[in-house]
């Protein structure tokens, strides 16, 4: 069984196509990244999964349950962190967590651990939320989403507002959850963190799925940028598989490599290479390549 | 009904409810003193023709009889505004306000269906209105006792006056909550509800002061608040039934609309 499975999931608002025939499968126990710029359809997908929106067409199952018929049963087993979470300003952090716990059927068995890792002290939790910084609010948001140890956590821009140390603590929490067999659906436009924590990623553009792939696979088949210095004649790279955009001048050669780098390495093996830099293919480049221009929702 | 949501709602309103209840208790206690002290003088003034006769008909209330005083204590703008803090303000903000500030999605991400969410808030609204009116009438009884006119008050009919008031303000609360469940922002929900209440109040008051406009009164829900008639045994069940029908219609609207609405991301 998949933690999330959508088949032709579509959402249209009159003239706006917010999501068009989305097909994704999120495996149980994985951290699944959901990437796309603002307006691409990430929030629409999440809100459909949570039952906040009603699909125009298609189906989706979360934890084996239908998102339309079994919405309450689904929400019993999941944790949700909305992007830019809003909290009750007049409540303290603890009251906030207590109230949201009371609305759940499950006890907050992970709260103490989460508060410790996110450095939410008892004193901090006694303060009213209106006195919290953005980062503190985000920590409360993370705690409320995960404190009851949900089977599936849907996190929308979860590290927003966290300082680098807290981001690191948060990634540690994700690893712990993954080790415990929990599934994380992770929506973000911070590419470096998706690259760091996710097993697989789906990229969505203008309401349509562009790619679903292992992070490693996605990076591996993308172009690498090579900068090489050499003594003597430049290596002959014309016609070498996957190599393109070759420019050699004054003992410096630059090119791009798509896919397997084996042929390239073989081709330069006879040259006197003094320096070689093969830039790792960052997800950001993959992302920009897939996107080209803009990500706003299209009119139908 | 959801107990946690109900408890949270009550806790969030407890100071406001306390202050308004106190104000209504004082207001309810004040009018019997005015009646006991100045009632006969006002009556003489009215009979002398110096005061227009319409003053004796303001929303069915007056200060010449204790039953009229009870009616005035409910229809006067002061209690109207105080009770409307819950009947209009709370109810129209309850859903749309949470949606506007973004807390609605945090709550609805829990295993809580929207009907239960609505019904819980509706019960809380009725609870606030019921307590507010009970405090006002409690103040009237205490004031009547202290002013030495309690014997003139048919106490056994006071629960019916309370019910009449709860049905009227409950109807406004239900309309407010229906509006709140229909909009993404609090301002239009509040605007519609407040607009309906003000228009109805104007129709009732206009009809009571100006005989030519009396035909407008049946179009106002305030017309079916009849404390004086209830206390004198002249009330009709249809007055209560009409208010109950308005409550049911607004409830059906909200229960039909709210669960089916798309709750897109807050802007």
PDB file of N, CA and C in Angstrom, chain A residues 11 13 43 47 50-54 72 75-76 78 80 82-83 85-88 91 96 99-105 144-145 147-148, chain B residues 2 4-5 8-9 11-12 98-99 101-114 117 258-266:
ATOM      1  N   UNK A  11      -7.853  19.767 -10.250  1.00  0.00           N
ATOM      2  CA  UNK A  11      -8.629  20.818  -9.601  1.00  0.00           C
ATOM      3  C   UNK A  11      -8.642  22.038 -10.496  1.00  0.00           C
ATOM      4  N   UNK A  13     -10.608  25.906 -11.008  1.00  0.00           N
ATOM      5  CA  UNK A  13     -11.503  26.959 -10.516  1.00  0.00           C
ATOM      6  C   UNK A  13     -11.942  27.755 -11.736  1.00  0.00           C
ATOM      7  N   UNK A  43       0.314  23.634  -2.951  1.00  0.00           N
ATOM      8  CA  UNK A  43      -0.671  23.813  -1.881  1.00  0.00           C
ATOM      9  C   UNK A  43      -2.024  23.239  -2.274  1.00  0.00           C
ATOM     10  N   UNK A  47      -3.992  20.521  -0.093  1.00  0.00           N
ATOM     11  CA  UNK A  47      -5.342  20.818   0.403  1.00  0.00           C
ATOM     12  C   UNK A  47      -6.360  19.817  -0.119  1.00  0.00           C
ATOM     13  N   UNK A  50      -5.955  16.794   2.133  1.00  0.00           N
ATOM     14  CA  UNK A  50      -6.492  17.012   3.476  1.00  0.00           C
ATOM     15  C   UNK A  50      -8.015  17.179   3.489  1.00  0.00           C
ATOM     16  N   UNK A  51      -8.616  17.253   2.316  1.00  0.00           N
ATOM     17  CA  UNK A  51     -10.070  17.420   2.262  1.00  0.00           C
ATOM     18  C   UNK A  51     -10.517  18.869   2.343  1.00  0.00           C
ATOM     19  N   UNK A  52      -9.593  19.816   2.270  1.00  0.00           N
ATOM     20  CA  UNK A  52      -9.978  21.230   2.288  1.00  0.00           C
ATOM     21  C   UNK A  52     -10.579  21.636   0.941  1.00  0.00           C
ATOM     22  N   UNK A  53     -10.095  20.996  -0.112  1.00  0.00           N
ATOM     23  CA  UNK A  53     -10.627  21.241  -1.456  1.00  0.00           C
ATOM     24  C   UNK A  53     -11.256  19.959  -1.978  1.00  0.00           C
ATOM     25  N   UNK A  54     -12.202  20.110  -2.871  1.00  0.00           N
ATOM     26  CA  UNK A  54     -12.852  18.950  -3.478  1.00  0.00           C
ATOM     27  C   UNK A  54     -12.338  18.800  -4.909  1.00  0.00           C
ATOM     28  N   UNK A  72     -12.023  12.416   7.416  1.00  0.00           N
ATOM     29  CA  UNK A  72     -11.806  12.504   8.870  1.00  0.00           C
ATOM     30  C   UNK A  72     -10.880  11.372   9.335  1.00  0.00           C
ATOM     31  N   UNK A  75      -7.339  12.235   8.470  1.00  0.00           N
ATOM     32  CA  UNK A  75      -6.754  13.272   9.330  1.00  0.00           C
ATOM     33  C   UNK A  75      -6.455  12.758  10.737  1.00  0.00           C
ATOM     34  N   UNK A  76      -7.110  11.653  11.110  1.00  0.00           N
ATOM     35  CA  UNK A  76      -6.812  11.026  12.402  1.00  0.00           C
ATOM     36  C   UNK A  76      -5.373  10.484  12.426  1.00  0.00           C
ATOM     37  N   UNK A  78      -2.752  11.624  10.346  1.00  0.00           N
ATOM     38  CA  UNK A  78      -1.683  12.450   9.778  1.00  0.00           C
ATOM     39  C   UNK A  78      -1.410  13.716  10.586  1.00  0.00           C
ATOM     40  N   UNK A  80      -0.043  17.769  10.004  1.00  0.00           N
ATOM     41  CA  UNK A  80       0.044  18.745   8.924  1.00  0.00           C
ATOM     42  C   UNK A  80       0.664  20.046   9.430  1.00  0.00           C
ATOM     43  N   UNK A  82       1.049  23.655   7.910  1.00  0.00           N
ATOM     44  CA  UNK A  82       0.792  24.542   6.765  1.00  0.00           C
ATOM     45  C   UNK A  82       1.965  25.495   6.553  1.00  0.00           C
ATOM     46  N   UNK A  83       2.103  25.968   5.342  1.00  0.00           N
ATOM     47  CA  UNK A  83       3.130  26.968   5.048  1.00  0.00           C
ATOM     48  C   UNK A  83       2.774  28.268   5.756  1.00  0.00           C
ATOM     49  N   UNK A  85       2.545  28.959   9.064  1.00  0.00           N
ATOM     50  CA  UNK A  85       1.481  28.556   9.992  1.00  0.00           C
ATOM     51  C   UNK A  85       0.963  29.731  10.834  1.00  0.00           C
ATOM     52  N   UNK A  86      -0.356  29.766  11.024  1.00  0.00           N
ATOM     53  CA  UNK A  86      -0.977  30.755  11.901  1.00  0.00           C
ATOM     54  C   UNK A  86      -1.328  30.069  13.213  1.00  0.00           C
ATOM     55  N   UNK A  87      -1.067  30.759  14.313  1.00  0.00           N
ATOM     56  CA  UNK A  87      -1.369  30.199  15.634  1.00  0.00           C
ATOM     57  C   UNK A  87      -2.270  31.179  16.388  1.00  0.00           C
ATOM     58  N   UNK A  88      -2.809  30.708  17.505  1.00  0.00           N
ATOM     59  CA  UNK A  88      -3.651  31.576  18.339  1.00  0.00           C
ATOM     60  C   UNK A  88      -2.747  32.451  19.202  1.00  0.00           C
ATOM     61  N   UNK A  91      -2.880  32.434  23.145  1.00  0.00           N
ATOM     62  CA  UNK A  91      -2.518  31.230  23.894  1.00  0.00           C
ATOM     63  C   UNK A  91      -1.003  31.148  24.049  1.00  0.00           C
ATOM     64  N   UNK A  96      -1.373  26.038  23.199  1.00  0.00           N
ATOM     65  CA  UNK A  96      -1.580  25.771  21.774  1.00  0.00           C
ATOM     66  C   UNK A  96      -1.438  24.263  21.480  1.00  0.00           C
ATOM     67  N   UNK A  99      -4.258  22.272  23.170  1.00  0.00           N
ATOM     68  CA  UNK A  99      -5.544  22.392  22.462  1.00  0.00           C
ATOM     69  C   UNK A  99      -5.562  21.520  21.213  1.00  0.00           C
ATOM     70  N   UNK A 100      -4.482  21.597  20.443  1.00  0.00           N
ATOM     71  CA  UNK A 100      -4.444  20.815  19.203  1.00  0.00           C
ATOM     72  C   UNK A 100      -4.329  19.318  19.503  1.00  0.00           C
ATOM     73  N   UNK A 101      -3.731  18.980  20.629  1.00  0.00           N
ATOM     74  CA  UNK A 101      -3.717  17.574  21.060  1.00  0.00           C
ATOM     75  C   UNK A 101      -5.132  17.112  21.392  1.00  0.00           C
ATOM     76  N   UNK A 102      -5.857  17.978  22.098  1.00  0.00           N
ATOM     77  CA  UNK A 102      -7.223  17.615  22.504  1.00  0.00           C
ATOM     78  C   UNK A 102      -8.125  17.384  21.290  1.00  0.00           C
ATOM     79  N   UNK A 103      -7.803  18.046  20.178  1.00  0.00           N
ATOM     80  CA  UNK A 103      -8.605  17.845  18.969  1.00  0.00           C
ATOM     81  C   UNK A 103      -8.238  16.546  18.257  1.00  0.00           C
ATOM     82  N   UNK A 104      -7.092  15.999  18.633  1.00  0.00           N
ATOM     83  CA  UNK A 104      -6.664  14.721  18.057  1.00  0.00           C
ATOM     84  C   UNK A 104      -7.082  13.577  18.970  1.00  0.00           C
ATOM     85  N   UNK A 105      -7.119  12.393  18.394  1.00  0.00           N
ATOM     86  CA  UNK A 105      -7.442  11.228  19.220  1.00  0.00           C
ATOM     87  C   UNK A 105      -6.181  10.604  19.804  1.00  0.00           C
ATOM     88  N   UNK A 144       3.392  20.755  16.711  1.00  0.00           N
ATOM     89  CA  UNK A 144       1.973  20.384  16.638  1.00  0.00           C
ATOM     90  C   UNK A 144       1.708  19.363  15.531  1.00  0.00           C
ATOM     91  N   UNK A 145       2.525  19.418  14.483  1.00  0.00           N
ATOM     92  CA  UNK A 145       2.301  18.492  13.364  1.00  0.00           C
ATOM     93  C   UNK A 145       2.795  17.083  13.682  1.00  0.00           C
ATOM     94  N   UNK A 147       3.765  15.918  17.071  1.00  0.00           N
ATOM     95  CA  UNK A 147       3.757  15.486  18.476  1.00  0.00           C
ATOM     96  C   UNK A 147       2.973  14.192  18.710  1.00  0.00           C
ATOM     97  N   UNK A 148       2.000  13.913  17.883  1.00  0.00           N
ATOM     98  CA  UNK A 148       1.189  12.710  18.097  1.00  0.00           C
ATOM     99  C   UNK A 148       1.684  11.531  17.251  1.00  0.00           C
TER     100      UNK A 148
ATOM    101  N   UNK B   2     -17.918  18.928  19.455  1.00  0.00           N
ATOM    102  CA  UNK B   2     -16.555  18.590  19.854  1.00  0.00           C
ATOM    103  C   UNK B   2     -16.217  19.311  21.175  1.00  0.00           C
ATOM    104  N   UNK B   4     -13.409  19.609  22.918  1.00  0.00           N
ATOM    105  CA  UNK B   4     -12.187  20.428  22.972  1.00  0.00           C
ATOM    106  C   UNK B   4     -12.413  21.787  22.314  1.00  0.00           C
ATOM    107  N   UNK B   5     -13.067  21.791  21.171  1.00  0.00           N
ATOM    108  CA  UNK B   5     -13.355  23.043  20.474  1.00  0.00           C
ATOM    109  C   UNK B   5     -14.312  23.906  21.304  1.00  0.00           C
ATOM    110  N   UNK B   8     -12.406  25.372  24.203  1.00  0.00           N
ATOM    111  CA  UNK B   8     -11.501  26.414  23.712  1.00  0.00           C
ATOM    112  C   UNK B   8     -12.285  27.692  23.406  1.00  0.00           C
ATOM    113  N   UNK B   9     -13.446  27.533  22.774  1.00  0.00           N
ATOM    114  CA  UNK B   9     -14.275  28.692  22.408  1.00  0.00           C
ATOM    115  C   UNK B   9     -14.746  29.431  23.658  1.00  0.00           C
ATOM    116  N   UNK B  11     -13.380  29.356  26.654  1.00  0.00           N
ATOM    117  CA  UNK B  11     -12.244  29.985  27.346  1.00  0.00           C
ATOM    118  C   UNK B  11     -11.838  31.278  26.647  1.00  0.00           C
ATOM    119  N   UNK B  12     -11.893  31.267  25.311  1.00  0.00           N
ATOM    120  CA  UNK B  12     -11.466  32.456  24.570  1.00  0.00           C
ATOM    121  C   UNK B  12     -12.444  33.623  24.759  1.00  0.00           C
ATOM    122  N   UNK B  98     -11.452  32.814  11.690  1.00  0.00           N
ATOM    123  CA  UNK B  98     -10.402  31.784  11.806  1.00  0.00           C
ATOM    124  C   UNK B  98      -9.797  31.491  10.437  1.00  0.00           C
ATOM    125  N   UNK B  99     -10.646  31.508   9.452  1.00  0.00           N
ATOM    126  CA  UNK B  99     -10.166  31.246   8.089  1.00  0.00           C
ATOM    127  C   UNK B  99      -9.238  32.371   7.637  1.00  0.00           C
ATOM    128  N   UNK B 101      -7.451  34.403   9.481  1.00  0.00           N
ATOM    129  CA  UNK B 101      -6.153  34.447  10.169  1.00  0.00           C
ATOM    130  C   UNK B 101      -5.348  33.167   9.972  1.00  0.00           C
ATOM    131  N   UNK B 102      -5.971  32.148   9.365  1.00  0.00           N
ATOM    132  CA  UNK B 102      -5.228  30.946   8.992  1.00  0.00           C
ATOM    133  C   UNK B 102      -5.277  29.829  10.012  1.00  0.00           C
ATOM    134  N   UNK B 103      -5.969  30.032  11.136  1.00  0.00           N
ATOM    135  CA  UNK B 103      -6.013  28.986  12.162  1.00  0.00           C
ATOM    136  C   UNK B 103      -7.045  27.903  11.824  1.00  0.00           C
ATOM    137  N   UNK B 104      -7.971  28.219  10.927  1.00  0.00           N
ATOM    138  CA  UNK B 104      -8.998  27.227  10.592  1.00  0.00           C
ATOM    139  C   UNK B 104      -8.371  25.959  10.018  1.00  0.00           C
ATOM    140  N   UNK B 105      -7.358  26.111   9.163  1.00  0.00           N
ATOM    141  CA  UNK B 105      -6.775  24.922   8.537  1.00  0.00           C
ATOM    142  C   UNK B 105      -5.974  24.102   9.538  1.00  0.00           C
ATOM    143  N   UNK B 106      -5.442  24.765  10.575  1.00  0.00           N
ATOM    144  CA  UNK B 106      -4.718  24.014  11.610  1.00  0.00           C
ATOM    145  C   UNK B 106      -5.713  23.147  12.387  1.00  0.00           C
ATOM    146  N   UNK B 107      -6.873  23.709  12.660  1.00  0.00           N
ATOM    147  CA  UNK B 107      -7.900  22.975  13.408  1.00  0.00           C
ATOM    148  C   UNK B 107      -8.534  21.884  12.542  1.00  0.00           C
ATOM    149  N   UNK B 108      -8.855  22.244  11.302  1.00  0.00           N
ATOM    150  CA  UNK B 108      -9.531  21.264  10.435  1.00  0.00           C
ATOM    151  C   UNK B 108      -8.580  20.194   9.898  1.00  0.00           C
ATOM    152  N   UNK B 109      -7.290  20.333  10.169  1.00  0.00           N
ATOM    153  CA  UNK B 109      -6.358  19.246   9.829  1.00  0.00           C
ATOM    154  C   UNK B 109      -6.467  18.120  10.852  1.00  0.00           C
ATOM    155  N   UNK B 110      -7.215  18.367  11.918  1.00  0.00           N
ATOM    156  CA  UNK B 110      -7.484  17.333  12.926  1.00  0.00           C
ATOM    157  C   UNK B 110      -8.709  16.522  12.489  1.00  0.00           C
ATOM    158  N   UNK B 111      -8.909  15.382  13.155  1.00  0.00           N
ATOM    159  CA  UNK B 111     -10.085  14.567  12.783  1.00  0.00           C
ATOM    160  C   UNK B 111     -11.391  15.203  13.255  1.00  0.00           C
ATOM    161  N   UNK B 112     -11.745  16.267  12.603  1.00  0.00           N
ATOM    162  CA  UNK B 112     -12.924  17.042  12.988  1.00  0.00           C
ATOM    163  C   UNK B 112     -13.651  17.407  11.702  1.00  0.00           C
ATOM    164  N   UNK B 113     -14.875  16.888  11.535  1.00  0.00           N
ATOM    165  CA  UNK B 113     -15.544  17.237  10.275  1.00  0.00           C
ATOM    166  C   UNK B 113     -16.193  18.605  10.393  1.00  0.00           C
ATOM    167  N   UNK B 114     -16.446  19.190   9.259  1.00  0.00           N
ATOM    168  CA  UNK B 114     -16.873  20.584   9.250  1.00  0.00           C
ATOM    169  C   UNK B 114     -18.257  20.757   9.888  1.00  0.00           C
ATOM    170  N   UNK B 117     -17.727  20.952  13.508  1.00  0.00           N
ATOM    171  CA  UNK B 117     -17.107  22.252  13.791  1.00  0.00           C
ATOM    172  C   UNK B 117     -18.196  23.331  13.849  1.00  0.00           C
ATOM    173  N   UNK B 258     -21.221  24.827   4.149  1.00  0.00           N
ATOM    174  CA  UNK B 258     -19.866  24.799   4.724  1.00  0.00           C
ATOM    175  C   UNK B 258     -19.088  23.517   4.380  1.00  0.00           C
ATOM    176  N   UNK B 259     -19.671  22.333   4.550  1.00  0.00           N
ATOM    177  CA  UNK B 259     -18.878  21.134   4.228  1.00  0.00           C
ATOM    178  C   UNK B 259     -18.548  21.009   2.748  1.00  0.00           C
ATOM    179  N   UNK B 260     -19.320  21.648   1.894  1.00  0.00           N
ATOM    180  CA  UNK B 260     -19.098  21.517   0.450  1.00  0.00           C
ATOM    181  C   UNK B 260     -18.166  22.594  -0.099  1.00  0.00           C
ATOM    182  N   UNK B 261     -17.882  23.567   0.708  1.00  0.00           N
ATOM    183  CA  UNK B 261     -17.049  24.685   0.224  1.00  0.00           C
ATOM    184  C   UNK B 261     -15.604  24.263   0.037  1.00  0.00           C
ATOM    185  N   UNK B 262     -14.974  24.857  -0.945  1.00  0.00           N
ATOM    186  CA  UNK B 262     -13.533  24.713  -1.087  1.00  0.00           C
ATOM    187  C   UNK B 262     -12.853  25.726  -0.172  1.00  0.00           C
ATOM    188  N   UNK B 263     -11.942  25.225   0.640  1.00  0.00           N
ATOM    189  CA  UNK B 263     -11.176  26.127   1.500  1.00  0.00           C
ATOM    190  C   UNK B 263      -9.772  26.255   0.907  1.00  0.00           C
ATOM    191  N   UNK B 264      -9.661  27.209  -0.013  1.00  0.00           N
ATOM    192  CA  UNK B 264      -8.357  27.428  -0.650  1.00  0.00           C
ATOM    193  C   UNK B 264      -7.411  28.073   0.356  1.00  0.00           C
ATOM    194  N   UNK B 265      -6.142  28.125   0.008  1.00  0.00           N
ATOM    195  CA  UNK B 265      -5.149  28.691   0.932  1.00  0.00           C
ATOM    196  C   UNK B 265      -5.509  30.138   1.258  1.00  0.00           C
ATOM    197  N   UNK B 266      -5.371  30.532   2.548  1.00  0.00           N
ATOM    198  CA  UNK B 266      -5.672  31.928   2.896  1.00  0.00           C
ATOM    199  C   UNK B 266      -4.780  32.873   2.101  1.00  0.00           C
TER     200      UNK B 266
END
